[in-house]
PDB file of C-alpha atoms in Angstrom:
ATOM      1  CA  UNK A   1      -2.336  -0.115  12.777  1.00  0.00           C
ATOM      2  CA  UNK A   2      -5.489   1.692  12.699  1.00  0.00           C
ATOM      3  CA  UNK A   3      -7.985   0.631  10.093  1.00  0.00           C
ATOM      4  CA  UNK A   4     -11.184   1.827   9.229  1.00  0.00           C
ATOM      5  CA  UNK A   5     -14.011  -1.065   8.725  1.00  0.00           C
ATOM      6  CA  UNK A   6     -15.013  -1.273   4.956  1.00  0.00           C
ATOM      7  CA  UNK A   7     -18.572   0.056   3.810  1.00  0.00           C
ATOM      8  CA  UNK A   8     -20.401  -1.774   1.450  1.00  0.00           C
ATOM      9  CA  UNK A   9     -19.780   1.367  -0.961  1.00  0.00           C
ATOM     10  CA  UNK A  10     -15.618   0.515  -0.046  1.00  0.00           C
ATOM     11  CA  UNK A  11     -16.380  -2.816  -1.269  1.00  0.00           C
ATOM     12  CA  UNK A  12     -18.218  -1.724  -4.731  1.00  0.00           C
ATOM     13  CA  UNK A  13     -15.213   0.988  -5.265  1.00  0.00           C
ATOM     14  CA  UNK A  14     -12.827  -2.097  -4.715  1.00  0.00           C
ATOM     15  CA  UNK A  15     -14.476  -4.172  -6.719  1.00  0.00           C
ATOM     16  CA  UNK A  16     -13.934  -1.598  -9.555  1.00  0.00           C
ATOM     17  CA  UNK A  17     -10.507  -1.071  -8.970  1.00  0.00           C
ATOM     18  CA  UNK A  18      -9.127  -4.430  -8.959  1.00  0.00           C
ATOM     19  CA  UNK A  19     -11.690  -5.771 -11.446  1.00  0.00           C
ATOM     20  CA  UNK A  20     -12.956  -8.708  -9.333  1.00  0.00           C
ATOM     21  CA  UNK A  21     -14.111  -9.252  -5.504  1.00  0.00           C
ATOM     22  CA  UNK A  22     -12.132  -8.422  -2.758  1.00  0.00           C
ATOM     23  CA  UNK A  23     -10.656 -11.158  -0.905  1.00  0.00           C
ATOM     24  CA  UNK A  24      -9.990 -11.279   2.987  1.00  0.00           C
ATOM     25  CA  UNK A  25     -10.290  -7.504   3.570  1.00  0.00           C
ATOM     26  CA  UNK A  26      -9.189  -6.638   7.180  1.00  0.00           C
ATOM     27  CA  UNK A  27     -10.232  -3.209   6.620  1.00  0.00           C
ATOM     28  CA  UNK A  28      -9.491   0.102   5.044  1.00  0.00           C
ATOM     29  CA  UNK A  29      -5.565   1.059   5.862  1.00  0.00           C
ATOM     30  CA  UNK A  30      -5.173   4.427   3.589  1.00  0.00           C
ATOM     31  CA  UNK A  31      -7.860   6.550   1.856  1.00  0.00           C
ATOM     32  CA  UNK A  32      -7.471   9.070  -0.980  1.00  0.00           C
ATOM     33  CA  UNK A  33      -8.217  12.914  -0.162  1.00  0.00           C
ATOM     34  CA  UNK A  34     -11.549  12.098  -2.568  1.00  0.00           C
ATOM     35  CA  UNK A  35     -12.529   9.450   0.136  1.00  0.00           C
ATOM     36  CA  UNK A  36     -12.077   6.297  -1.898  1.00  0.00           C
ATOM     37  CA  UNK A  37      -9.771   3.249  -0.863  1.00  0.00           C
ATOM     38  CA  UNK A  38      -6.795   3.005  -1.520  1.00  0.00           C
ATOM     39  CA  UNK A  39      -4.857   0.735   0.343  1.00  0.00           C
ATOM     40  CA  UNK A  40      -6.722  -2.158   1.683  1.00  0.00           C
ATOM     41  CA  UNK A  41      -5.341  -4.503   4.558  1.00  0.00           C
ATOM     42  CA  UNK A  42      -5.735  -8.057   4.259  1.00  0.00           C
ATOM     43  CA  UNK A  43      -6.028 -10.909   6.028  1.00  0.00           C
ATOM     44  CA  UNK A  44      -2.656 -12.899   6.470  1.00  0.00           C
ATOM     45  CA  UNK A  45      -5.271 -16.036   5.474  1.00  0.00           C
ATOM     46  CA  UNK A  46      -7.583 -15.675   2.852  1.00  0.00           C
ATOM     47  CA  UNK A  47     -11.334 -17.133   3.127  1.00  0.00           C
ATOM     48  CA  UNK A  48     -10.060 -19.757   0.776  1.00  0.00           C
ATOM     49  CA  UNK A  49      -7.126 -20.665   3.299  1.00  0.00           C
ATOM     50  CA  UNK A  50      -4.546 -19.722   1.053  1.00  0.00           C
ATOM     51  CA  UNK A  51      -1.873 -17.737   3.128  1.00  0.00           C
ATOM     52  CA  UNK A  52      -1.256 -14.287   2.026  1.00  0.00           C
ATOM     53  CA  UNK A  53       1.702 -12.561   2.900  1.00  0.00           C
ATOM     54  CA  UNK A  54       0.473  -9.171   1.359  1.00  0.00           C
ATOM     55  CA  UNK A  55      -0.787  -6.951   4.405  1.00  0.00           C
ATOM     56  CA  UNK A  56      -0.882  -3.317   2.545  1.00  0.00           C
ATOM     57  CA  UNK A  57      -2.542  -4.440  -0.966  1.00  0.00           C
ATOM     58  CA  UNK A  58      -2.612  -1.243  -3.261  1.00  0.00           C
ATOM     59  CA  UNK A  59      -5.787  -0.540  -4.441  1.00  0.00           C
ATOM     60  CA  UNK A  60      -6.060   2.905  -6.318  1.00  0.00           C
ATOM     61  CA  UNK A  61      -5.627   2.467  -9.969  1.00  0.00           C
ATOM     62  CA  UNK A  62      -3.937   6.021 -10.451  1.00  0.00           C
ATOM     63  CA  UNK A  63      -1.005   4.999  -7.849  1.00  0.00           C
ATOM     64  CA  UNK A  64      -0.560   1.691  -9.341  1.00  0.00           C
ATOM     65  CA  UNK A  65      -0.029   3.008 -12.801  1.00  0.00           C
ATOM     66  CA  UNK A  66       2.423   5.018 -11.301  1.00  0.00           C
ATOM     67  CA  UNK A  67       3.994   3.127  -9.636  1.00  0.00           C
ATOM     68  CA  UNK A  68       4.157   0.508 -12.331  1.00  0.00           C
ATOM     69  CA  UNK A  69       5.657   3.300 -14.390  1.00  0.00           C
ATOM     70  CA  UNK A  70       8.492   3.921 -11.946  1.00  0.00           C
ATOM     71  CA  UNK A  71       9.331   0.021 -11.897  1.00  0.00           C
ATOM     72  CA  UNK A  72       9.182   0.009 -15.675  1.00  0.00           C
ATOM     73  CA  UNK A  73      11.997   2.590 -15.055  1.00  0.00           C
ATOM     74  CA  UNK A  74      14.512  -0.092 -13.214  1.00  0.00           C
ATOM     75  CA  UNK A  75      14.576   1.872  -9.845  1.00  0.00           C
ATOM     76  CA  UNK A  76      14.148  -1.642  -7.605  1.00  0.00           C
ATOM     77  CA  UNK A  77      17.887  -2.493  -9.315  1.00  0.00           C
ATOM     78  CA  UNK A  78      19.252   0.790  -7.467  1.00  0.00           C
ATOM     79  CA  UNK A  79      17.263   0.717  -4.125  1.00  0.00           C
ATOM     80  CA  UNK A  80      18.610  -2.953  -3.994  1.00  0.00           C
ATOM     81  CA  UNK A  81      22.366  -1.813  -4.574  1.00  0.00           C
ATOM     82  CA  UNK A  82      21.902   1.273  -2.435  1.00  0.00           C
ATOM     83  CA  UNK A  83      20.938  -1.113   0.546  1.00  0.00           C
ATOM     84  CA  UNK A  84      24.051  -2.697   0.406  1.00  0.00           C
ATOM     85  CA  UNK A  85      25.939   0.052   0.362  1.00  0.00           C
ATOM     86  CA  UNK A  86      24.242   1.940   3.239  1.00  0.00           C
ATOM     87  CA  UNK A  87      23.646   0.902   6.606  1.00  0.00           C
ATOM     88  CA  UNK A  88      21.658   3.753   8.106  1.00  0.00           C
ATOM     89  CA  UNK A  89      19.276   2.765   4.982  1.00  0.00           C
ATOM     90  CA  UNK A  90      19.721  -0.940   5.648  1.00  0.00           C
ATOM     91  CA  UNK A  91      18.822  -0.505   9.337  1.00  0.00           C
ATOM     92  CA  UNK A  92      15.758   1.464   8.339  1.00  0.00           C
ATOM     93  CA  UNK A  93      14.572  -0.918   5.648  1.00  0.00           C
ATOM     94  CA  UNK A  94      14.806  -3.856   8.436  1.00  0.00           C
ATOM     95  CA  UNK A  95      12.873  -1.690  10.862  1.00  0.00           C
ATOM     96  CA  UNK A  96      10.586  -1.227   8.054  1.00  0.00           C
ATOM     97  CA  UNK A  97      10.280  -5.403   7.851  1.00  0.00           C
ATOM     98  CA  UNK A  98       9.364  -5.310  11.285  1.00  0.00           C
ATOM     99  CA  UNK A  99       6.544  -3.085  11.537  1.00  0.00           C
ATOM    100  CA  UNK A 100       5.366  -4.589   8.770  1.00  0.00           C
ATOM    101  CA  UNK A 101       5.436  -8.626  10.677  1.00  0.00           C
ATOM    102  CA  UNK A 102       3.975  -6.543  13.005  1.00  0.00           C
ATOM    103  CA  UNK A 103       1.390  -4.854  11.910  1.00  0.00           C
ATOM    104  CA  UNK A 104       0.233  -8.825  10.159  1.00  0.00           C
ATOM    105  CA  UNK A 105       0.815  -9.859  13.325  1.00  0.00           C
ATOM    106  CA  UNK A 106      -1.879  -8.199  14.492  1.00  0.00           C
ATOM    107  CA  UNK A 107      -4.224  -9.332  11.881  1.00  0.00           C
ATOM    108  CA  UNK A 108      -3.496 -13.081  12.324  1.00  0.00           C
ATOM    109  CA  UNK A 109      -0.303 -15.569  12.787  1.00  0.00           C
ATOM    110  CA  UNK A 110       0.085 -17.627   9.296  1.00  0.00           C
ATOM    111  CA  UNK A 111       3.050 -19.944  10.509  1.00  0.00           C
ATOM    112  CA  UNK A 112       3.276 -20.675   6.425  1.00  0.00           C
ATOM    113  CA  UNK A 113       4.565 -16.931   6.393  1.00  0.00           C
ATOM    114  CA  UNK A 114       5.987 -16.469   9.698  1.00  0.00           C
ATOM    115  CA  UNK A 115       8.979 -14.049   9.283  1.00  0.00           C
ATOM    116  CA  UNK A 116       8.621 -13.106   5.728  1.00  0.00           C
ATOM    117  CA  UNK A 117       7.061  -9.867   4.947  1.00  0.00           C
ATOM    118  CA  UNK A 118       6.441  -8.371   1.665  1.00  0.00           C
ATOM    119  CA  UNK A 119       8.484  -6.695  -1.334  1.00  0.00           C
ATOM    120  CA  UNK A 120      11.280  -8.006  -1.042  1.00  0.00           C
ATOM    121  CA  UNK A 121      11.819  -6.747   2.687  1.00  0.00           C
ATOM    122  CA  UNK A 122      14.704  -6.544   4.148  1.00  0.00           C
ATOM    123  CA  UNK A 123      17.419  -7.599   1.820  1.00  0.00           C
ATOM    124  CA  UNK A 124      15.813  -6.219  -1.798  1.00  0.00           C
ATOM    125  CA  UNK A 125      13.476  -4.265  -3.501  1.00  0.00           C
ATOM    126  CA  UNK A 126      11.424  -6.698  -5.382  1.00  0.00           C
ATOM    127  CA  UNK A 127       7.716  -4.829  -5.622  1.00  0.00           C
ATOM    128  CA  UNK A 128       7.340  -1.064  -5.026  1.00  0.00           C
ATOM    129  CA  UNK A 129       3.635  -1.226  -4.864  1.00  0.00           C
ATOM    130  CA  UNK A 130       3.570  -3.283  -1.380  1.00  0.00           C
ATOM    131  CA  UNK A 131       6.275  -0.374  -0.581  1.00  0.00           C
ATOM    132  CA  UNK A 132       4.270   2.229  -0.974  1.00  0.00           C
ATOM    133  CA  UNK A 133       1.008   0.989  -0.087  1.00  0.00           C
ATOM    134  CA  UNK A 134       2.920   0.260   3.305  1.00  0.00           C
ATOM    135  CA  UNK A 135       4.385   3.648   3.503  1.00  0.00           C
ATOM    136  CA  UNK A 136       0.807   4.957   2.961  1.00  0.00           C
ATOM    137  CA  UNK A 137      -1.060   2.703   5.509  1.00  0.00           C
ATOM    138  CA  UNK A 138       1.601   3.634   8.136  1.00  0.00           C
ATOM    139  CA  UNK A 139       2.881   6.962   7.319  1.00  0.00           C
ATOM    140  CA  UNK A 140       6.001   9.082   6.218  1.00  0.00           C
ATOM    141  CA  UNK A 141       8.874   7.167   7.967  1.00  0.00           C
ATOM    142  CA  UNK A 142       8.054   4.219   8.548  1.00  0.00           C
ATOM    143  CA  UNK A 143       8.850   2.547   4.724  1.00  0.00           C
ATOM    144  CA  UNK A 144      12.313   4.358   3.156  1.00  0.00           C
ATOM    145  CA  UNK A 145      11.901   3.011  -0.085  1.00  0.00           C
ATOM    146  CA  UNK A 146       7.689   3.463   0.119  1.00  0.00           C
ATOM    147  CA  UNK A 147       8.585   6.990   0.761  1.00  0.00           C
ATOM    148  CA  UNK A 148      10.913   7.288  -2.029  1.00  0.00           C
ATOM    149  CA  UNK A 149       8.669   6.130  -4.367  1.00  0.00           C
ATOM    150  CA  UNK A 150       5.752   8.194  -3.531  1.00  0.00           C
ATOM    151  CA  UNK A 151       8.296  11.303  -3.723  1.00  0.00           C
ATOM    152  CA  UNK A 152       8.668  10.225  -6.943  1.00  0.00           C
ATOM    153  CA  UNK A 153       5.035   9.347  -7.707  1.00  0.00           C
ATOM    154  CA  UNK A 154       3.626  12.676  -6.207  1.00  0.00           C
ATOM    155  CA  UNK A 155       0.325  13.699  -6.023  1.00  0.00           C
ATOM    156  CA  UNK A 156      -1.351  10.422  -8.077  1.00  0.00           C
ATOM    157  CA  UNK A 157      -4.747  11.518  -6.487  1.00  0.00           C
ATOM    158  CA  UNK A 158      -4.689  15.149  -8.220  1.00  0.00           C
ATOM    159  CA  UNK A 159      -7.305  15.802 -10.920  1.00  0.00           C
ATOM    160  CA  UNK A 160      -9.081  13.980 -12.051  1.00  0.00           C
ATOM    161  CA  UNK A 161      -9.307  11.976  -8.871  1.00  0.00           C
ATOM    162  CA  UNK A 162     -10.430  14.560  -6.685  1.00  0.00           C
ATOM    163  CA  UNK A 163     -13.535  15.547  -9.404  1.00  0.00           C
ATOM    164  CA  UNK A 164     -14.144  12.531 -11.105  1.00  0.00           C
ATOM    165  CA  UNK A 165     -17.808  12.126  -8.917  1.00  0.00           C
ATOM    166  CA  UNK A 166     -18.657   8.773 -10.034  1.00  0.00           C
ATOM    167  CA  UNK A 167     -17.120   5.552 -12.181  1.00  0.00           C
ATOM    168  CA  UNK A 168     -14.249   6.727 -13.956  1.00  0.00           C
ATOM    169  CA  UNK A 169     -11.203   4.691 -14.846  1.00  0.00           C
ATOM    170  CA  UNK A 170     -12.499   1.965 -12.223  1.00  0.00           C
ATOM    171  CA  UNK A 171     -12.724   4.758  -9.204  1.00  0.00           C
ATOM    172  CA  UNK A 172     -15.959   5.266  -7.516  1.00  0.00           C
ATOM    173  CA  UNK A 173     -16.675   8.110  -5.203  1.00  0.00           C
ATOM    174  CA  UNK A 174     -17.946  11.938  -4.488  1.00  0.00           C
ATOM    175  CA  UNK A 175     -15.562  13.699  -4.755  1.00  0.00           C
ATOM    176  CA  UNK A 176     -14.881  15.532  -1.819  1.00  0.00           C
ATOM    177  CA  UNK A 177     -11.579  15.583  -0.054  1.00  0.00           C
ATOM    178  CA  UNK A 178     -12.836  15.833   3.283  1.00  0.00           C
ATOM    179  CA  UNK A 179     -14.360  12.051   3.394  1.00  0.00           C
ATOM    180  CA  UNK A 180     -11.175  11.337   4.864  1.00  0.00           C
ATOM    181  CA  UNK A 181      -9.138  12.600   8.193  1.00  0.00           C
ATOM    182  CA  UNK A 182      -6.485  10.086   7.072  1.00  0.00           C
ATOM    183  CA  UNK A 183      -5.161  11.764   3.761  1.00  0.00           C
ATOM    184  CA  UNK A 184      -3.580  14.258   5.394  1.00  0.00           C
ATOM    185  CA  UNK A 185      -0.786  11.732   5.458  1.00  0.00           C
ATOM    186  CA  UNK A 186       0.622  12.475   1.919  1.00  0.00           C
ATOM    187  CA  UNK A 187      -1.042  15.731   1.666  1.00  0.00           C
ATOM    188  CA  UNK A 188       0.118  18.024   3.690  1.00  0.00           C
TER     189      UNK A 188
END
């Protein structure tokens, strides 16, 4: 998992997305083509000692509104039934689990959470947002059902996003796509 520290000017832009503080930020796992967060990883413990079991916390407000609109829609109900009717996808949304204890692994062991992961890995689909911020933090491949849904989603970070240049529907940034040599993950 490579992560990029976060910048006091991350921690602003976070701040406006999620309307409140960060909490236990391990660092910066996916950024938008305009350079902003947009997946955040965080500690398996927060300050407060609460454990969390959410390691790829979606940030950007444009992909959660999407994504929110595509659960809305009822898809979880389907990718749930689909996994028990196909083992190739089964077998990829357990490797999927695993990368995921993995990659918290590497943050920090939580024995409160030891062995459960996050959205409803691997026997449901219970929260497409930890999918796909997963899927983003990590790459194509890695999260069947992340990758689905930001198929489905496409390109959330289009205008506005790339031109917005300053606070605008709780995103904070310059605008330019090239802040970031990580985008190229969903952007190619």
């Amino acid at each position: 998992m490579n992560l990029e520290p976060m910048s006091e000017s991350d921690e602003a832009v976070l701040g406006e997305q999620l309307m409140r503080p960060a909490r236990g930020v391990a660092g910066i796992a996916w950024r938008c083509p305009c350079g902003k967060p947009g997946v955040v990883a965080t500690e398996p413990r927060l300050p407060d000692g609460t454990p969390f079991p959410t390691t790829f916390y979606l940030t950007c407000p444009r992909a959660v509104a999407a994504v929110s609109t595509l659960e809305a829609q009822g898809v979880m109900a389907e990718m749930t039934q689909r996994l028990a009717e196909d083992e190739a996808l089964a077998a990829a949304y357990q490797q999927a689990h695993e990368s995921y204890l993995a990659d918290r692994g590497s943050l920090g062991q939580v024995p409160e959470v030891e062995g459960i992961s996050a959205g409803g890995m691997p026997t449901r689909v219970k929260c497409l947002h930890v999918l796909v911020g997963h899927a983003l933090a990590a790459g194509p491949g890695v999260n069947p059902f992340g990758d689905e849904a930001l198929e489905a989603i496409g390109e959330f970070w289009a205008r506005p996003c790339l031109s917005d240049g300053g606070v605008s529907d709780g995103n904070v940034g310059d605008g330019d796509p090239g802040d970031s040599d990580r985008s190229d993950r969903r952007t190619e």
